[in-house]
Amino acid sequence: MKTYGRFIKRYKLFFILGPLLMLTEVGGEIVLPKLMAGMVDEGILTLHNMDFIVRQAITMLCCILIQVSGGIGGHYFSVRAAVNFSSDIREEVFSKIQTFSFKNIDEFSTGSLVTRLTNDVTQVMNITRMGLIMAVRSPAMLVGGVIMAFSINARLASVMLIMIPLLALAIFIIMRMALPRFDYMQKSIDNLNSKTQENITNVRVIKSFVRRSFEVEKFNAASSRLRDRTLSAMKLVVCTMPVMTLAMNITTIVVLWRGGNLVAGNEMLVGSLSAIVQYTTQILSSLMMVSMMIIASTRAIASIRRISEVINTEPDLTDTDAKYPDKTVTRGDIEFKNVYFKYYKKLKTSILEDITFSIEGGKTLGIVGSTGAGKTSLVQLIPRLYDADKGEILIDGVNVRDYSLYNLREGVGMVLQKNVLFSGSIEKNLRWGNKNASMDMIRENAEYAQADGFITGFGDGYNMELGQGGVNVSGGQKQRLCIARALLKNPKILILDDSTSAVDTATEANIRKAFKTALKDTTKIIIAQRISSIIDADKILVLKDGRIVGEGTHNELLKDNDEYREIYYSQTDREKEVS
Ligand code: UTP
Ligand code: MG
């Protein structure tokens, strides 16, 4: 509740006016049967007084007006409160996710975050709207109806005192049985959502592995489970309606029978009898509404909890303790001092162990090593995508934790190994690097990344629309676009994580050549599988099982590092074989 309090406060007025006006509606609705009874009993049956009837009719009209305007106003403000409230929550959840570190996101999983942001927020909106409209209205109607009925004829109204507890008991039993089933149903919906999310996101992989029928089967199983659970919950809920109608009819019959006797014995007039019948209906239907609300709330509670989980998660990577929040990266010197890192803190062995090296600003560092050696993990520590567990990482002599995240990441351009482009034109995608870049700058950087050639080859050139994730360009083209995007940032440190793996060697050589001239002052870190990609780097690190097992230039390493030699000869031999 604490989580939501501040959002409610923003729309305090709507949150108060909604239920308050619904209360006026109830007020109008509740006095109407009594007024009607008065009109019939006194105006028509007893006094035969036209003036009285007209007066009574005017009062009734006023009540109807109050009731209608209360109803409209109540609904209006409740909807405004619920929509604004949930929209603020949605924005808060989204901006919270933006502050999440990779680790936080890994923990939640992308699919679940999407569900929380969409489905769960909608659930919260619905329950808020419903709650504001019903939560005060239904109990007020129930209590008001009972009071009015008693004020008309206590003997007859006491029939209700027997029926209400009986009905409440019946509803209670149904609900007790239904609630766990609804809980189950909600879990199946969650399960189905996450399966769908995963499937649709990865539809290409599924197709390439010809897993379609398997996936369909898996989905059908989840869908059938949801169907069964929904049916099992609904079966009980549909019972409430007939039980209600039955109870309402029985009560009406009892009221009419007892009331009829009273009327026959001249102890009560017809108008009062019909009013009590109306109150009976009002009271029992509000009981029904209350039970509906309880069911809806149980479904929403899970959503409410899941949203607060996101809102209350503290990003595990912040810059609040940064000593020099205004400092920017100027030279691009990098130094690692005895750095240790692992993804899962519970694991005994580290992914990176005792990493120590340094590279001066403007130089090129190559990193090689077999797959899983820890290359990506190592470079991710530089822009603080993850934090090191032990040791220090210094940029320009200052610990990366002492920069503001913004300044640090502005200074470090990184082309991720698993990179994506976004839907939108190529130009828009490249502008991520620098939104104010002129068209000339964009072209120039695309040329460095050897991307200009193929972009202009597209009919629409830089205006070509990319599909989600950049699906309509080839792997190598995508990599070059990603490099161009990072270059436009004009970073002091540029990290390329296996970013030219899908680019042919000749094009890659051109990219390297362009880097030499265009990025003279930028520190370049290049992770590569091919030695040829880093052969002229100023320093090369050889990584194995999370440790540095070799450090030096290509020639130095070739002379006295077995690991490096092994990698190099395996590649040159293969090339010889191929040629
Ligand atoms: P890396 O992803 O750092 O290896 O994973 P790498 O050298 O870059 O490998 P390639 O060349 O791209 O394939 C190092 C270790 O960290 C674990 C992996 O299991 C791997 O053994 N790891 C990686 C995680 O536990 N979680 C991750 O999110 C990523
Ligand atoms: Mg990697």
Coordinates of C-alpha atoms and ligand atoms in Angstrom, one line a residue:
M1 CA 0.0 0.0 0.0
K2 CA 2.9 2.3 0.8
T3 CA 4.1 1.9 -2.7
Y4 CA 0.8 3.2 -4.1
G5 CA 0.1 5.9 -1.6
R6 CA 2.0 8.6 -3.4
F7 CA 0.3 7.9 -6.6
I8 CA -3.1 8.1 -4.9
K9 CA -2.1 11.4 -3.3
R10 CA -1.6 13.0 -6.7
Y11 CA -5.3 12.4 -7.6
K12 CA -6.6 12.8 -4.1
L13 CA -9.6 14.8 -5.3
F14 CA -10.7 12.3 -7.8
F15 CA -10.2 9.5 -5.3
I16 CA -12.5 11.3 -2.9
L17 CA -15.1 12.7 -5.3
G18 CA -15.7 9.3 -7.1
P19 CA -17.0 7.3 -4.1
L20 CA -18.5 10.5 -2.5
L21 CA -20.7 11.1 -5.6
M22 CA -21.6 7.4 -5.8
L23 CA -22.8 7.8 -2.3
T24 CA -25.1 10.6 -3.4
E25 CA -26.4 8.3 -6.1
V26 CA -27.2 5.7 -3.4
G27 CA -28.9 8.4 -1.4
G28 CA -31.2 9.2 -4.3
E29 CA -31.8 5.6 -5.2
I30 CA -32.6 4.7 -1.6
V31 CA -35.3 7.3 -0.9
L32 CA -37.1 6.7 -4.2
P33 CA -39.1 3.6 -3.2
K34 CA -40.1 5.3 0.1
L35 CA -41.3 8.4 -1.7
M36 CA -43.2 6.2 -4.2
A37 CA -44.8 4.4 -1.3
G38 CA -45.8 7.7 0.3
M39 CA -47.3 8.8 -3.1
V40 CA -49.4 5.6 -3.4
D41 CA -50.4 5.1 0.2
E42 CA -51.1 8.7 1.2
G43 CA -51.7 10.6 -2.1
I44 CA -53.7 8.0 -3.9
L45 CA -55.2 5.5 -1.4
T46 CA -55.8 7.7 1.7
L47 CA -55.9 11.5 0.9
H48 CA -56.8 11.4 -2.8
N49 CA -54.9 14.7 -2.9
M50 CA -53.6 15.8 -6.3
D51 CA -51.4 18.5 -4.7
F52 CA -49.7 16.0 -2.5
I53 CA -49.2 13.7 -5.4
V54 CA -47.6 16.5 -7.5
R55 CA -45.4 17.6 -4.6
Q56 CA -44.3 14.0 -4.1
A57 CA -43.6 13.6 -7.8
I58 CA -41.5 16.7 -7.9
T59 CA -39.5 15.5 -4.9
M60 CA -39.0 12.2 -6.6
L61 CA -37.9 14.0 -9.8
C62 CA -35.3 15.9 -7.7
C63 CA -34.1 12.6 -6.2
I64 CA -33.8 11.1 -9.6
L65 CA -31.7 14.1 -10.7
I66 CA -29.5 13.8 -7.7
Q67 CA -29.2 10.1 -8.3
V68 CA -28.3 10.5 -12.0
S69 CA -25.9 13.3 -11.5
G70 CA -24.3 11.5 -8.6
G71 CA -24.0 8.4 -10.7
I72 CA -22.5 10.2 -13.7
G73 CA -20.1 12.3 -11.6
G74 CA -19.1 9.2 -9.5
H75 CA -18.3 7.2 -12.6
Y76 CA -16.5 10.1 -14.2
F77 CA -14.2 10.8 -11.3
S78 CA -13.6 7.1 -10.5
V79 CA -12.6 6.5 -14.1
R80 CA -10.3 9.6 -14.1
A81 CA -8.8 8.5 -10.8
A82 CA -8.2 4.9 -12.0
V83 CA -6.8 5.9 -15.4
N84 CA -4.5 8.6 -14.2
F85 CA -3.4 6.4 -11.3
S86 CA -2.6 3.4 -13.4
S87 CA -0.9 5.5 -16.1
D88 CA 1.4 7.0 -13.5
I89 CA 2.2 3.5 -12.2
R90 CA 3.0 2.4 -15.7
E91 CA 5.3 5.3 -16.2
E92 CA 7.0 4.7 -12.9
V93 CA 7.4 1.0 -13.6
F94 CA 8.9 1.8 -17.0
S95 CA 11.3 4.4 -15.7
K96 CA 12.3 2.0 -12.9
I97 CA 13.1 -0.7 -15.4
Q98 CA 15.3 1.8 -17.1
T99 CA 17.4 2.2 -14.0
F100 CA 17.8 -1.6 -13.6
S101 CA 21.2 -3.1 -14.1
F102 CA 21.6 -6.1 -16.4
K103 CA 21.5 -8.2 -13.2
N104 CA 18.1 -6.9 -12.1
I105 CA 16.7 -7.5 -15.6
D106 CA 18.1 -11.0 -15.7
E107 CA 16.4 -11.7 -12.4
F108 CA 13.0 -10.6 -13.5
S109 CA 13.3 -11.8 -17.1
T110 CA 12.2 -9.6 -20.0
G111 CA 8.9 -11.4 -20.6
S112 CA 7.8 -11.0 -17.0
L113 CA 8.6 -7.3 -17.0
V114 CA 6.5 -6.8 -20.2
T115 CA 3.6 -8.6 -18.5
R116 CA 3.9 -6.5 -15.4
L117 CA 4.0 -3.3 -17.5
T118 CA 1.0 -4.1 -19.5
N119 CA -1.4 -6.8 -18.2
D120 CA -0.8 -6.2 -14.5
V121 CA -1.2 -2.4 -14.8
T122 CA -4.5 -2.9 -16.7
Q123 CA -5.7 -5.2 -13.9
V124 CA -4.8 -2.6 -11.3
M125 CA -6.7 0.0 -13.3
N126 CA -9.8 -2.1 -13.5
I127 CA -9.9 -3.0 -9.9
T128 CA -9.3 0.7 -8.9
R129 CA -12.2 1.8 -11.1
M130 CA -14.4 -0.9 -9.8
G131 CA -13.4 -0.3 -6.2
L132 CA -14.0 3.4 -6.4
I133 CA -17.5 2.8 -7.8
M134 CA -18.6 -0.2 -5.8
A135 CA -16.6 -0.3 -2.5
V136 CA -18.6 2.5 -0.9
R137 CA -21.8 2.3 -3.0
S138 CA -22.7 -1.4 -2.3
P139 CA -22.3 -1.5 1.5
A140 CA -24.1 1.9 1.7
M141 CA -26.9 0.5 -0.4
L142 CA -27.1 -2.6 1.7
V143 CA -27.2 -0.7 5.0
G144 CA -29.4 2.1 3.6
G145 CA -31.9 -0.4 2.2
V146 CA -32.2 -2.2 5.4
I147 CA -32.7 1.0 7.4
M148 CA -35.4 2.3 4.9
A149 CA -37.2 -1.0 4.9
F150 CA -37.3 -1.0 8.7
S151 CA -38.5 2.5 8.7
I152 CA -41.5 1.5 6.6
N153 CA -42.4 -1.7 8.3
A154 CA -40.2 -3.3 10.8
R155 CA -42.2 -6.6 11.0
L156 CA -42.0 -7.2 7.3
A157 CA -38.4 -6.0 7.0
S158 CA -37.3 -8.5 9.6
V159 CA -37.8 -11.2 6.9
M160 CA -34.7 -9.8 5.3
L161 CA -32.8 -10.2 8.5
I162 CA -33.2 -13.9 8.0
M163 CA -32.5 -13.9 4.3
I164 CA -29.4 -11.7 4.3
P165 CA -27.3 -13.9 6.6
L166 CA -28.4 -17.0 4.7
L167 CA -27.5 -15.6 1.4
A168 CA -24.2 -14.1 2.7
L169 CA -23.4 -17.6 4.0
A170 CA -24.1 -19.1 0.6
I171 CA -21.9 -16.5 -1.1
F172 CA -19.2 -17.0 1.4
I173 CA -19.1 -20.7 0.8
I174 CA -19.0 -20.2 -3.0
M175 CA -16.3 -17.7 -2.7
R176 CA -14.2 -19.8 -0.4
M177 CA -14.3 -22.5 -3.0
A178 CA -13.8 -20.2 -5.9
L179 CA -11.0 -18.0 -4.7
P180 CA -8.2 -20.6 -4.8
R181 CA -9.4 -21.6 -8.2
F182 CA -9.1 -18.0 -9.3
D183 CA -5.7 -17.9 -7.9
Y184 CA -4.8 -21.0 -9.9
M185 CA -6.4 -19.4 -13.0
Q186 CA -4.3 -16.3 -12.6
K187 CA -1.2 -18.4 -12.4
S188 CA -2.1 -20.2 -15.6
I189 CA -2.6 -16.8 -17.3
D190 CA 0.9 -15.7 -16.2
N191 CA 2.4 -19.0 -17.4
L192 CA 0.6 -18.6 -20.7
N193 CA 1.8 -15.0 -21.1
S194 CA 5.4 -15.8 -20.5
K195 CA 5.3 -18.8 -22.8
T196 CA 3.7 -16.6 -25.6
Q197 CA 6.2 -13.9 -25.0
E198 CA 9.2 -16.2 -25.2
N199 CA 7.8 -17.9 -28.3
I200 CA 6.9 -14.8 -30.3
T201 CA 10.2 -13.1 -29.4
N202 CA 12.2 -16.0 -30.6
V203 CA 10.1 -17.1 -33.5
R204 CA 13.0 -17.2 -35.9
V205 CA 15.0 -19.6 -33.8
I206 CA 11.9 -21.8 -33.4
K207 CA 11.4 -21.9 -37.2
S208 CA 15.0 -22.6 -37.9
F209 CA 15.0 -25.5 -35.5
V210 CA 11.6 -26.7 -37.0
R211 CA 10.2 -26.7 -33.5
R212 CA 6.9 -25.4 -34.6
S213 CA 4.7 -28.4 -33.8
F214 CA 6.5 -28.9 -30.6
E215 CA 5.9 -25.2 -29.6
V216 CA 2.3 -25.5 -30.7
E217 CA 1.9 -28.5 -28.5
K218 CA 3.5 -26.8 -25.6
F219 CA 1.3 -23.8 -26.1
N220 CA -1.8 -25.9 -26.4
A221 CA -1.0 -27.7 -23.2
A222 CA -0.7 -24.3 -21.4
S223 CA -3.8 -23.1 -23.0
S224 CA -5.8 -26.2 -22.1
R225 CA -4.6 -25.8 -18.5
L226 CA -5.9 -22.3 -18.5
R227 CA -9.2 -23.4 -20.0
D228 CA -9.7 -26.1 -17.4
R229 CA -8.8 -23.8 -14.5
T230 CA -11.0 -21.0 -15.9
L231 CA -13.9 -23.4 -16.3
S232 CA -13.4 -24.8 -12.8
A233 CA -13.5 -21.3 -11.3
M234 CA -16.3 -20.1 -13.5
K235 CA -18.5 -23.1 -12.7
L236 CA -18.7 -21.9 -9.2
V237 CA -19.2 -18.3 -10.1
V238 CA -22.1 -19.0 -12.4
C239 CA -23.7 -20.7 -9.4
T240 CA -23.9 -17.3 -7.6
M241 CA -26.3 -15.9 -10.2
P242 CA -29.0 -18.6 -9.9
V243 CA -28.5 -18.7 -6.1
M244 CA -29.0 -15.0 -6.0
T245 CA -32.1 -15.1 -8.2
L246 CA -33.5 -17.9 -6.2
A247 CA -32.9 -16.1 -2.9
M248 CA -34.3 -12.9 -4.3
N249 CA -37.4 -14.7 -5.5
I250 CA -37.9 -16.6 -2.3
T251 CA -37.5 -13.4 -0.3
T252 CA -39.9 -11.6 -2.6
I253 CA -42.5 -14.4 -2.2
V254 CA -42.1 -14.4 1.6
V255 CA -42.3 -10.6 1.7
L256 CA -45.4 -10.6 -0.6
W257 CA -47.1 -13.3 1.3
R258 CA -46.4 -11.8 4.8
G259 CA -47.0 -8.3 3.4
G260 CA -50.2 -9.4 1.6
N261 CA -51.5 -10.6 4.9
L262 CA -50.6 -7.3 6.5
V263 CA -52.3 -5.4 3.7
A264 CA -55.4 -7.6 3.9
G265 CA -55.5 -7.0 7.7
N266 CA -55.3 -3.3 7.0
E267 CA -52.0 -3.1 8.9
M268 CA -50.1 -1.9 5.9
L269 CA -50.8 -0.2 2.6
V270 CA -49.9 -1.5 -0.9
G271 CA -47.4 1.3 -1.6
S272 CA -45.3 0.3 1.4
L273 CA -45.3 -3.3 0.4
S274 CA -44.0 -2.5 -3.1
A275 CA -41.3 -0.3 -1.6
I276 CA -40.1 -3.1 0.6
V277 CA -40.0 -5.5 -2.3
Q278 CA -37.8 -2.9 -4.1
Y279 CA -35.5 -2.6 -1.1
T280 CA -35.2 -6.4 -1.1
T281 CA -33.9 -6.4 -4.6
Q282 CA -31.5 -3.5 -3.9
I283 CA -30.1 -5.1 -0.8
L284 CA -29.6 -8.5 -2.4
S285 CA -28.0 -7.1 -5.5
S286 CA -25.6 -5.1 -3.5
L287 CA -24.6 -8.3 -1.7
M288 CA -23.9 -9.7 -5.1
M289 CA -21.8 -6.8 -6.1
V290 CA -19.7 -7.1 -3.0
S291 CA -19.0 -10.7 -3.8
M292 CA -18.0 -9.8 -7.4
M293 CA -15.6 -7.2 -6.0
I294 CA -14.0 -9.7 -3.8
I295 CA -13.4 -12.0 -6.7
A296 CA -12.0 -9.3 -8.9
S297 CA -9.7 -8.1 -6.0
T298 CA -8.1 -11.5 -5.6
R299 CA -7.2 -11.4 -9.3
A300 CA -5.8 -8.0 -8.9
I301 CA -3.9 -8.6 -5.7
A302 CA -1.3 -10.8 -7.6
S303 CA -0.9 -7.9 -10.1
I304 CA -0.6 -5.3 -7.4
R305 CA 2.1 -7.4 -5.7
R306 CA 4.0 -8.0 -9.0
I307 CA 4.0 -4.3 -9.8
S308 CA 5.3 -3.3 -6.3
E309 CA 8.0 -5.9 -6.7
V310 CA 9.3 -3.9 -9.6
I311 CA 8.8 -0.5 -8.1
N312 CA 10.5 -1.5 -4.8
T313 CA 13.5 -3.2 -6.4
E314 CA 16.5 -1.2 -5.7
P315 CA 18.8 -1.1 -8.7
D316 CA 21.9 -2.8 -7.6
L317 CA 24.1 -0.4 -9.6
T318 CA 23.8 3.3 -8.8
D319 CA 25.9 6.4 -8.9
T320 CA 24.6 8.0 -5.7
D321 CA 28.0 7.6 -4.0
A322 CA 30.0 8.9 -7.0
K323 CA 32.8 11.1 -5.7
Y324 CA 33.1 13.1 -9.0
P325 CA 29.7 13.2 -10.5
D326 CA 30.7 16.0 -12.8
K327 CA 33.9 14.4 -14.1
T328 CA 33.9 13.2 -17.7
V329 CA 36.2 10.8 -19.5
T330 CA 38.9 12.9 -21.1
R331 CA 42.0 10.8 -22.0
G332 CA 40.6 7.3 -22.0
D333 CA 43.3 5.6 -19.9
I334 CA 42.1 2.3 -18.5
E335 CA 43.5 0.3 -15.7
F336 CA 42.3 -2.9 -14.0
K337 CA 43.7 -3.7 -10.6
N338 CA 43.2 -7.2 -9.3
V339 CA 39.6 -7.4 -10.5
Y340 CA 37.4 -10.4 -9.6
F341 CA 33.9 -10.9 -10.9
K342 CA 31.1 -13.4 -11.0
Y343 CA 27.4 -13.3 -12.2
Y344 CA 26.0 -15.4 -9.4
K345 CA 27.4 -14.3 -6.1
K346 CA 26.6 -17.7 -4.6
L347 CA 29.0 -19.5 -6.9
K348 CA 32.4 -20.4 -5.4
T349 CA 34.6 -19.8 -8.5
S350 CA 34.8 -16.4 -10.1
I351 CA 34.2 -15.8 -13.8
L352 CA 37.1 -13.3 -13.8
E353 CA 40.0 -13.8 -11.5
D354 CA 42.7 -11.3 -10.6
I355 CA 42.6 -9.3 -13.8
T356 CA 45.3 -6.6 -13.8
F357 CA 46.3 -4.7 -16.9
S358 CA 46.4 -1.1 -18.2
I359 CA 46.2 0.7 -21.5
E360 CA 46.9 4.3 -22.3
G361 CA 44.4 6.6 -23.9
G362 CA 44.3 6.5 -27.7
K363 CA 45.9 3.0 -27.9
T364 CA 44.3 -0.2 -29.1
L365 CA 43.8 -3.2 -26.9
G366 CA 43.0 -6.6 -28.4
I367 CA 41.4 -9.4 -26.4
V368 CA 41.4 -13.0 -27.5
G369 CA 40.5 -16.2 -25.8
S370 CA 38.4 -19.2 -26.4
T371 CA 34.6 -19.0 -26.1
G372 CA 33.4 -18.6 -22.5
A373 CA 36.8 -17.3 -21.4
G374 CA 35.3 -14.1 -19.9
K375 CA 36.0 -11.6 -22.6
T376 CA 32.6 -10.1 -22.7
S377 CA 32.4 -10.2 -18.9
L378 CA 35.6 -8.2 -18.7
V379 CA 34.7 -5.4 -21.0
Q380 CA 31.2 -5.0 -19.5
L381 CA 32.8 -3.9 -16.3
I382 CA 34.2 -0.8 -18.0
P383 CA 30.9 1.1 -18.6
R384 CA 29.5 -0.6 -15.4
L385 CA 27.0 -2.8 -17.0
Y386 CA 28.0 -5.0 -14.1
D387 CA 30.1 -4.1 -11.1
A388 CA 33.3 -5.9 -10.2
D389 CA 33.1 -7.8 -6.9
K390 CA 36.7 -7.1 -5.9
G391 CA 39.5 -4.9 -7.2
E392 CA 39.4 -1.5 -9.0
I393 CA 38.7 -0.4 -12.5
L394 CA 40.1 3.1 -13.2
I395 CA 39.5 5.3 -16.1
D396 CA 41.8 8.4 -16.3
G397 CA 43.0 7.3 -12.8
V398 CA 39.5 7.6 -11.3
N399 CA 37.4 4.6 -10.2
V400 CA 34.5 3.9 -12.5
R401 CA 32.2 4.0 -9.5
D402 CA 33.2 7.6 -8.9
Y403 CA 31.8 8.8 -12.2
S404 CA 28.2 9.5 -12.7
L405 CA 26.7 6.6 -14.7
Y406 CA 25.7 9.2 -17.4
N407 CA 29.2 10.7 -17.8
L408 CA 30.8 7.3 -17.7
R409 CA 28.6 5.8 -20.3
E410 CA 28.8 8.9 -22.5
G411 CA 32.5 8.4 -22.5
V412 CA 32.4 4.8 -23.3
G413 CA 30.9 3.6 -26.6
M414 CA 30.2 -0.1 -26.7
V415 CA 29.1 -2.4 -29.5
L416 CA 27.7 -5.3 -27.7
Q417 CA 28.1 -8.9 -28.8
K418 CA 24.4 -9.4 -28.8
N419 CA 23.5 -6.1 -30.3
V420 CA 20.2 -4.9 -31.7
L421 CA 18.8 -2.1 -33.8
F422 CA 15.3 -0.7 -33.2
S423 CA 12.4 -0.3 -35.5
G424 CA 12.6 3.0 -37.3
S425 CA 14.7 4.3 -40.1
I426 CA 18.5 3.7 -40.3
E427 CA 19.1 7.4 -39.8
K428 CA 17.0 7.4 -36.6
N429 CA 18.9 4.3 -35.3
L430 CA 22.3 5.9 -36.0
R431 CA 21.2 9.1 -34.2
W432 CA 21.0 7.1 -31.0
G433 CA 24.8 7.8 -31.0
N434 CA 24.2 11.6 -31.2
K435 CA 20.8 13.0 -31.8
N436 CA 22.1 16.4 -33.0
A437 CA 24.5 14.9 -35.6
S438 CA 24.3 16.5 -39.0
M439 CA 23.7 14.3 -42.0
D440 CA 27.3 14.8 -43.1
M441 CA 28.5 13.5 -39.7
I442 CA 26.2 10.5 -40.0
R443 CA 27.5 9.7 -43.4
E444 CA 31.1 10.1 -42.4
N445 CA 30.8 7.7 -39.5
A446 CA 28.9 5.3 -41.5
E447 CA 31.8 5.4 -44.0
Y448 CA 34.3 4.6 -41.2
A449 CA 32.2 1.6 -40.3
Q450 CA 32.0 0.6 -43.9
A451 CA 28.3 0.9 -43.8
D452 CA 27.7 3.9 -46.1
G453 CA 28.1 1.8 -49.2
F454 CA 25.4 -0.7 -48.5
I455 CA 23.1 1.9 -47.0
T456 CA 23.1 4.0 -50.2
G457 CA 22.6 0.8 -52.1
F458 CA 19.1 0.4 -50.4
G459 CA 16.4 2.2 -52.4
D460 CA 15.5 4.5 -49.5
G461 CA 19.1 5.0 -48.3
Y462 CA 19.3 6.3 -44.8
N463 CA 15.5 6.5 -44.6
M464 CA 15.1 2.7 -45.0
E465 CA 12.9 1.4 -42.2
L466 CA 14.4 -1.3 -40.1
G467 CA 12.2 -4.1 -38.6
Q468 CA 12.1 -4.7 -34.9
G469 CA 15.6 -5.7 -33.8
G470 CA 17.0 -4.8 -37.2
V471 CA 15.7 -8.0 -38.8
N472 CA 15.7 -6.8 -42.4
V473 CA 19.5 -6.3 -42.7
S474 CA 22.1 -9.0 -42.9
G475 CA 24.2 -10.0 -39.8
G476 CA 27.3 -8.2 -41.1
Q477 CA 25.3 -5.2 -42.1
K478 CA 23.7 -5.0 -38.7
Q479 CA 27.2 -5.2 -37.1
R480 CA 28.4 -2.3 -39.2
L481 CA 25.3 -0.2 -38.4
C482 CA 26.0 -0.9 -34.7
I483 CA 29.6 0.2 -35.1
A484 CA 28.5 3.4 -36.9
R485 CA 26.0 4.1 -34.1
A486 CA 28.7 3.8 -31.5
L487 CA 31.1 5.9 -33.5
L488 CA 28.6 8.8 -33.7
K489 CA 28.8 9.0 -30.0
N490 CA 32.4 10.1 -30.5
P491 CA 33.4 8.2 -27.3
K492 CA 36.8 8.4 -25.6
I493 CA 36.8 4.7 -25.2
L494 CA 35.3 2.4 -27.9
I495 CA 34.7 -1.3 -27.1
L496 CA 33.9 -3.7 -29.9
D497 CA 32.8 -7.0 -28.6
D498 CA 33.2 -9.5 -31.5
S499 CA 31.5 -6.8 -33.6
T500 CA 33.0 -7.7 -36.9
S501 CA 32.6 -11.5 -36.6
A502 CA 30.0 -11.5 -39.5
V503 CA 32.0 -9.0 -41.6
D504 CA 34.3 -10.4 -44.3
T505 CA 38.0 -9.9 -43.7
A506 CA 38.6 -7.3 -46.5
T507 CA 35.8 -5.1 -45.1
E508 CA 37.1 -5.6 -41.6
A509 CA 40.5 -4.5 -42.7
N510 CA 39.0 -1.3 -44.1
I511 CA 37.2 -0.6 -40.8
R512 CA 40.5 -1.0 -38.9
K513 CA 42.2 1.3 -41.3
A514 CA 39.5 3.9 -40.8
F515 CA 39.8 3.6 -37.1
K516 CA 43.5 4.3 -37.2
T517 CA 42.9 7.7 -38.8
A518 CA 39.5 8.7 -37.5
L519 CA 39.9 7.5 -34.0
K520 CA 43.4 8.5 -33.2
D521 CA 42.6 9.7 -29.7
T522 CA 40.1 7.1 -28.8
T523 CA 41.1 4.1 -26.8
K524 CA 39.9 1.0 -28.7
I525 CA 39.2 -2.3 -27.1
I526 CA 38.6 -5.0 -29.7
I527 CA 37.5 -8.5 -28.8
A528 CA 37.9 -10.8 -31.7
Q529 CA 37.9 -14.5 -32.6
R530 CA 40.2 -13.8 -35.5
I531 CA 43.8 -12.9 -34.7
S532 CA 43.9 -10.9 -37.9
S533 CA 41.4 -8.5 -36.3
I534 CA 43.8 -7.4 -33.6
I535 CA 47.1 -8.2 -35.1
D536 CA 48.4 -4.6 -35.0
A537 CA 46.9 -3.7 -31.6
D538 CA 49.3 -2.0 -29.2
K539 CA 48.6 -4.6 -26.6
I540 CA 46.9 -8.0 -26.7
L541 CA 45.4 -9.8 -23.7
V542 CA 45.0 -13.6 -23.9
L543 CA 42.2 -14.8 -21.7
K544 CA 41.7 -18.3 -20.5
D545 CA 39.1 -19.5 -17.9
G546 CA 38.8 -15.9 -16.6
R547 CA 42.5 -15.3 -16.2
I548 CA 45.0 -13.3 -18.2
V549 CA 47.5 -15.9 -19.5
G550 CA 49.3 -13.6 -21.9
E551 CA 49.9 -9.9 -22.4
G552 CA 51.9 -8.2 -25.1
T553 CA 52.1 -7.3 -28.8
H554 CA 51.4 -9.8 -31.5
N555 CA 55.1 -10.5 -32.0
E556 CA 55.9 -10.8 -28.3
L557 CA 53.1 -13.2 -27.7
L558 CA 53.9 -15.2 -30.8
K559 CA 57.4 -15.6 -29.4
D560 CA 56.7 -16.7 -25.9
N561 CA 53.0 -17.5 -25.3
D562 CA 51.8 -21.0 -26.0
E563 CA 48.1 -20.2 -25.8
Y564 CA 48.4 -17.4 -28.3
R565 CA 50.5 -19.4 -30.6
E566 CA 48.0 -22.2 -30.5
I567 CA 45.2 -19.9 -31.5
Y568 CA 47.2 -18.1 -34.1
Y569 CA 48.5 -21.3 -35.8
S570 CA 45.1 -22.9 -35.7
Q571 CA 43.7 -20.0 -37.7
T572 CA 46.6 -19.6 -40.1
D573 CA 46.7 -23.3 -40.8
R574 CA 43.0 -23.3 -41.4
E575 CA 43.4 -20.4 -43.8
K576 CA 46.1 -22.2 -45.6
E577 CA 43.9 -25.3 -45.8
V578 CA 41.1 -23.2 -47.2
S579 CA 43.3 -21.4 -49.7
Ligands
UTP1 P1 31.6 -14.4 -21.4 O1 30.4 -14.1 -22.0 O2 32.4 -13.4 -20.7 O3 32.6 -15.2 -22.4 O4 31.3 -15.6 -20.3 P2 33.3 -14.7 -23.7 O5 34.7 -14.9 -23.5 O6 32.7 -13.4 -24.1 O7 32.7 -15.8 -24.7 P3 32.3 -15.7 -26.3 O8 33.6 -15.7 -27.0 O9 31.6 -14.5 -26.4 O10 31.5 -16.9 -26.5 C1 32.2 -16.0 -19.4 C2 31.5 -17.0 -18.5 O11 30.5 -16.3 -17.8 C3 29.3 -17.1 -17.8 C4 29.4 -18.1 -18.9 O12 28.9 -19.3 -18.5 C5 30.8 -18.2 -19.2 O13 31.4 -19.3 -18.7 N1 28.1 -16.1 -17.9 C6 28.1 -15.3 -19.0 C7 27.1 -16.1 -17.0 O14 27.1 -16.9 -16.0 N2 26.1 -15.2 -17.2 C8 26.0 -14.4 -18.3 O15 25.1 -13.6 -18.4 C9 27.1 -14.4 -19.2
MG2 MG 31.5 -12.8 -25.5

